[in-house]
Amino acid sequence: MIARLFPGLPLILLALLAALSFWLSQSARTPSPAQDNEMGRTPDYRMENFSATRMDQDGLARHTLVAKAMMHYPDDDTTDLEQPLFINTEPGKPALQIKADKAKMSSNNEDIYLTGNVMVLRNAAKGRSETTMTTSLLHLIPDDDIARTDKPVVITEKKSVINAVGMEMNSRTNITQLFSRVRVIHDNAR
């Protein structure tokens, strides 16, 4: 009797069942890598108050990396750091400290990209006063003792303030190159 009142009822039920099956199959699928990136990556481990020291062949500390938090991501084998502090204590050279809001380390740990309120502090050495440098992004290559950026930088020494866009600092050679829009303010009264 119901089939006579609604002759299309079996067809409607079949369409609803097909729609329900389609919806269930879509919601049960695992997200693609693109969808996973949109939803946020999940680290395979996280450490709080992280510290690591790399030694040279003679067992002396070459540099130390400290961070408030460290998260490792298995999908691309990168590591994110919160409030990183990189300290280079190579014997015979002035200590160099680099801190930032965040950093990302490459899978092979050869490249560290520091971002947000990046500050470099080089201690005083023979004939040179303490030097600070600030920028928004710094690419650090620890094994080559190189730090570089293509962003604006401000370098401050005892009697000078230098503004530039782009810089490369080589700690092995003690040479810092400034690339463009270099402006120096030197004050002998300091």
mmCIF file of C-alpha atoms in Angstrom:
data_model
loop_
_atom_site.group_PDB
_atom_site.id
_atom_site.type_symbol
_atom_site.label_atom_id
_atom_site.label_comp_id
_atom_site.label_asym_id
_atom_site.label_seq_id
_atom_site.Cartn_x
_atom_site.Cartn_y
_atom_site.Cartn_z
ATOM 1 C CA MET A 1 0.000 0.000 0.000
ATOM 2 C CA ILE A 2 2.835 2.438 0.832
ATOM 3 C CA ALA A 3 4.508 1.614 -2.477
ATOM 4 C CA ARG A 4 1.290 2.668 -4.244
ATOM 5 C CA LEU A 5 1.185 6.009 -2.365
ATOM 6 C CA PHE A 6 4.854 6.784 -3.068
ATOM 7 C CA PRO A 7 5.874 4.938 -6.234
ATOM 8 C CA GLY A 8 9.339 6.539 -6.141
ATOM 9 C CA LEU A 9 10.086 5.518 -2.500
ATOM 10 C CA PRO A 10 12.489 2.657 -3.391
ATOM 11 C CA LEU A 11 14.389 5.015 -5.693
ATOM 12 C CA ILE A 12 14.618 7.705 -2.968
ATOM 13 C CA LEU A 13 15.849 5.141 -0.398
ATOM 14 C CA LEU A 14 18.456 3.887 -2.853
ATOM 15 C CA ALA A 15 19.686 7.480 -3.503
ATOM 16 C CA LEU A 16 19.904 8.180 0.271
ATOM 17 C CA LEU A 17 21.831 4.952 0.810
ATOM 18 C CA ALA A 18 24.280 5.877 -1.989
ATOM 19 C CA ALA A 19 24.767 9.391 -0.542
ATOM 20 C CA LEU A 20 25.375 7.952 2.941
ATOM 21 C CA SER A 21 27.927 5.477 1.548
ATOM 22 C CA PHE A 22 29.754 8.259 -0.320
ATOM 23 C CA TRP A 23 29.832 10.482 2.809
ATOM 24 C CA LEU A 24 31.154 7.649 4.986
ATOM 25 C CA SER A 25 33.891 6.754 2.491
ATOM 26 C CA GLN A 26 35.029 10.427 2.272
ATOM 27 C CA SER A 27 35.158 10.903 6.035
ATOM 28 C CA ALA A 28 37.051 7.632 6.600
ATOM 29 C CA ARG A 29 39.837 8.363 4.085
ATOM 30 C CA THR A 30 43.305 9.222 5.380
ATOM 31 C CA PRO A 31 44.305 12.769 4.459
ATOM 32 C CA SER A 32 46.683 13.323 1.569
ATOM 33 C CA PRO A 33 50.038 15.017 2.311
ATOM 34 C CA ALA A 34 48.628 18.328 1.032
ATOM 35 C CA GLN A 35 45.594 18.021 3.299
ATOM 36 C CA ASP A 36 47.839 16.968 6.195
ATOM 37 C CA ASN A 37 49.954 20.131 5.789
ATOM 38 C CA GLU A 38 46.795 22.239 5.783
ATOM 39 C CA MET A 39 45.616 20.618 9.019
ATOM 40 C CA GLY A 40 49.019 20.966 10.671
ATOM 41 C CA ARG A 41 51.886 18.552 10.886
ATOM 42 C CA THR A 42 52.301 16.228 13.806
ATOM 43 C CA PRO A 43 55.770 15.842 15.325
ATOM 44 C CA ASP A 44 57.010 12.342 16.149
ATOM 45 C CA TYR A 45 58.746 13.699 19.250
ATOM 46 C CA ARG A 46 59.044 16.889 21.264
ATOM 47 C CA MET A 47 61.585 17.945 23.886
ATOM 48 C CA GLU A 48 61.390 20.782 26.391
ATOM 49 C CA ASN A 49 64.456 22.764 27.501
ATOM 50 C CA PHE A 50 66.616 21.093 24.867
ATOM 51 C CA SER A 51 70.426 21.413 24.779
ATOM 52 C CA ALA A 52 73.002 19.807 22.483
ATOM 53 C CA THR A 53 76.748 20.354 22.144
ATOM 54 C CA ARG A 54 78.840 19.454 19.093
ATOM 55 C CA MET A 55 82.472 18.597 19.798
ATOM 56 C CA ASP A 56 85.503 18.800 17.518
ATOM 57 C CA GLN A 57 88.018 15.969 16.944
ATOM 58 C CA ASP A 58 89.928 16.931 20.119
ATOM 59 C CA GLY A 59 86.817 16.682 22.291
ATOM 60 C CA LEU A 60 86.458 20.437 22.747
ATOM 61 C CA ALA A 61 83.017 22.050 22.512
ATOM 62 C CA ARG A 62 82.649 23.675 19.114
ATOM 63 C CA HIS A 63 79.087 24.946 19.440
ATOM 64 C CA THR A 64 76.022 24.478 21.619
ATOM 65 C CA LEU A 65 72.373 24.746 20.663
ATOM 66 C CA VAL A 66 69.793 25.422 23.376
ATOM 67 C CA ALA A 67 66.027 25.845 22.896
ATOM 68 C CA LYS A 68 62.895 26.147 24.998
ATOM 69 C CA ALA A 69 61.248 23.448 22.865
ATOM 70 C CA MET A 70 62.216 21.202 19.958
ATOM 71 C CA MET A 71 59.809 19.346 17.634
ATOM 72 C CA HIS A 72 60.941 16.806 15.032
ATOM 73 C CA TYR A 73 58.770 16.103 11.959
ATOM 74 C CA PRO A 74 59.212 12.724 10.270
ATOM 75 C CA ASP A 75 57.569 13.681 6.944
ATOM 76 C CA ASP A 76 60.562 15.800 5.872
ATOM 77 C CA ASP A 77 62.976 15.069 8.758
ATOM 78 C CA THR A 78 63.118 18.741 9.818
ATOM 79 C CA THR A 79 63.221 20.139 13.335
ATOM 80 C CA ASP A 80 61.520 23.275 14.659
ATOM 81 C CA LEU A 81 62.940 25.132 17.643
ATOM 82 C CA GLU A 82 61.275 27.651 19.955
ATOM 83 C CA GLN A 83 63.474 30.398 21.416
ATOM 84 C CA PRO A 84 66.746 28.921 20.119
ATOM 85 C CA LEU A 85 70.152 30.073 21.334
ATOM 86 C CA PHE A 86 73.202 29.047 19.304
ATOM 87 C CA ILE A 87 76.580 29.507 21.032
ATOM 88 C CA ASN A 88 79.859 29.145 19.134
ATOM 89 C CA THR A 89 82.778 28.655 21.539
ATOM 90 C CA GLU A 90 85.553 27.753 19.178
ATOM 91 C CA PRO A 91 88.960 28.055 20.918
ATOM 92 C CA GLY A 92 90.964 31.122 19.954
ATOM 93 C CA LYS A 93 87.924 33.048 18.669
ATOM 94 C CA PRO A 94 85.527 35.400 20.416
ATOM 95 C CA ALA A 95 82.362 33.674 21.616
ATOM 96 C CA LEU A 96 79.406 34.159 19.296
ATOM 97 C CA GLN A 97 75.795 33.897 20.467
ATOM 98 C CA ILE A 98 72.775 33.895 18.156
ATOM 99 C CA LYS A 99 69.219 33.920 19.469
ATOM 100 C CA ALA A 100 65.795 34.184 17.833
ATOM 101 C CA ASP A 101 62.107 33.545 18.392
ATOM 102 C CA LYS A 102 62.079 30.417 16.196
ATOM 103 C CA ALA A 103 64.319 28.263 14.031
ATOM 104 C CA LYS A 104 64.018 25.417 11.530
ATOM 105 C CA MET A 105 66.824 22.888 11.083
ATOM 106 C CA SER A 106 67.238 20.949 7.847
ATOM 107 C CA SER A 107 67.123 17.159 7.784
ATOM 108 C CA ASN A 108 70.910 16.865 7.787
ATOM 109 C CA ASN A 109 71.320 19.600 10.477
ATOM 110 C CA GLU A 110 73.613 21.512 8.105
ATOM 111 C CA ASP A 111 71.270 24.497 7.768
ATOM 112 C CA ILE A 112 69.494 26.418 10.515
ATOM 113 C CA TYR A 113 67.021 29.166 9.560
ATOM 114 C CA LEU A 114 66.432 31.541 12.489
ATOM 115 C CA THR A 115 63.415 33.863 12.339
ATOM 116 C CA GLY A 116 61.866 36.581 14.455
ATOM 117 C CA ASN A 117 63.946 39.043 16.493
ATOM 118 C CA VAL A 118 67.250 37.471 15.470
ATOM 119 C CA MET A 119 70.164 38.872 17.457
ATOM 120 C CA VAL A 120 73.837 38.022 17.040
ATOM 121 C CA LEU A 121 76.283 38.953 19.803
ATOM 122 C CA ARG A 122 80.026 38.597 19.208
ATOM 123 C CA ASN A 123 82.147 39.120 22.306
ATOM 124 C CA ALA A 124 85.008 41.620 22.272
ATOM 125 C CA ALA A 125 88.362 40.363 20.997
ATOM 126 C CA LYS A 126 91.836 41.753 20.290
ATOM 127 C CA GLY A 127 91.347 45.242 18.881
ATOM 128 C CA ARG A 128 87.557 44.841 18.467
ATOM 129 C CA SER A 129 84.740 45.819 20.760
ATOM 130 C CA GLU A 130 81.621 43.761 21.349
ATOM 131 C CA THR A 131 79.397 43.628 18.243
ATOM 132 C CA THR A 132 75.649 43.062 18.017
ATOM 133 C CA MET A 133 73.604 42.470 14.889
ATOM 134 C CA THR A 134 69.821 42.329 14.553
ATOM 135 C CA THR A 135 67.705 41.097 11.639
ATOM 136 C CA SER A 136 64.455 39.222 10.972
ATOM 137 C CA LEU A 137 65.942 36.136 9.255
ATOM 138 C CA LEU A 138 69.346 34.479 9.470
ATOM 139 C CA HIS A 139 70.557 31.395 7.588
ATOM 140 C CA LEU A 140 73.180 29.728 9.748
ATOM 141 C CA ILE A 141 75.578 27.103 8.337
ATOM 142 C CA PRO A 142 77.377 25.938 11.498
ATOM 143 C CA ASP A 143 79.901 23.565 9.909
ATOM 144 C CA ASP A 144 81.153 26.332 7.602
ATOM 145 C CA ASP A 145 80.951 29.076 10.300
ATOM 146 C CA ILE A 146 78.756 31.188 8.004
ATOM 147 C CA ALA A 147 75.695 33.285 8.808
ATOM 148 C CA ARG A 148 73.839 35.132 6.037
ATOM 149 C CA THR A 149 70.659 37.035 5.343
ATOM 150 C CA ASP A 150 69.058 38.962 2.500
ATOM 151 C CA LYS A 151 66.965 41.019 4.949
ATOM 152 C CA PRO A 152 67.768 44.407 6.546
ATOM 153 C CA VAL A 153 70.432 44.235 9.271
ATOM 154 C CA VAL A 154 71.608 46.639 11.967
ATOM 155 C CA ILE A 155 75.156 46.125 13.246
ATOM 156 C CA THR A 156 76.208 48.008 16.370
ATOM 157 C CA GLU A 157 79.736 48.358 17.713
ATOM 158 C CA LYS A 158 81.165 50.688 20.340
ATOM 159 C CA LYS A 159 81.388 53.760 18.069
ATOM 160 C CA SER A 160 79.403 52.708 14.990
ATOM 161 C CA VAL A 161 75.950 51.751 13.808
ATOM 162 C CA ILE A 162 75.726 50.119 10.383
ATOM 163 C CA ASN A 163 72.466 49.612 8.474
ATOM 164 C CA ALA A 164 72.402 47.416 5.376
ATOM 165 C CA VAL A 165 70.283 45.014 3.377
ATOM 166 C CA GLY A 166 71.882 41.595 3.048
ATOM 167 C CA MET A 167 74.945 40.329 4.850
ATOM 168 C CA GLU A 168 77.276 37.355 5.088
ATOM 169 C CA MET A 169 79.444 36.812 8.153
ATOM 170 C CA ASN A 170 82.266 34.268 8.019
ATOM 171 C CA SER A 171 83.624 33.422 11.481
ATOM 172 C CA ARG A 172 86.604 31.497 10.077
ATOM 173 C CA THR A 173 87.957 34.483 8.169
ATOM 174 C CA ASN A 174 86.447 37.187 10.449
ATOM 175 C CA ILE A 175 85.082 38.885 7.311
ATOM 176 C CA THR A 176 81.579 40.340 7.179
ATOM 177 C CA GLN A 177 80.229 41.397 3.778
ATOM 178 C CA LEU A 178 77.337 43.840 3.463
ATOM 179 C CA PHE A 179 75.462 43.630 0.166
ATOM 180 C CA SER A 180 73.345 46.748 -0.440
ATOM 181 C CA ARG A 181 72.028 50.052 0.953
ATOM 182 C CA VAL A 182 74.918 50.275 3.401
ATOM 183 C CA ARG A 183 74.758 53.268 5.733
ATOM 184 C CA VAL A 184 77.319 53.862 8.504
ATOM 185 C CA ILE A 185 76.985 56.247 11.425
ATOM 186 C CA HIS A 186 80.283 56.679 13.248
ATOM 187 C CA ASP A 187 80.463 58.644 16.504
ATOM 188 C CA ASN A 188 83.946 59.457 17.847
ATOM 189 C CA ALA A 189 82.417 60.859 21.036
ATOM 190 C CA ARG A 190 81.298 57.432 22.251
#
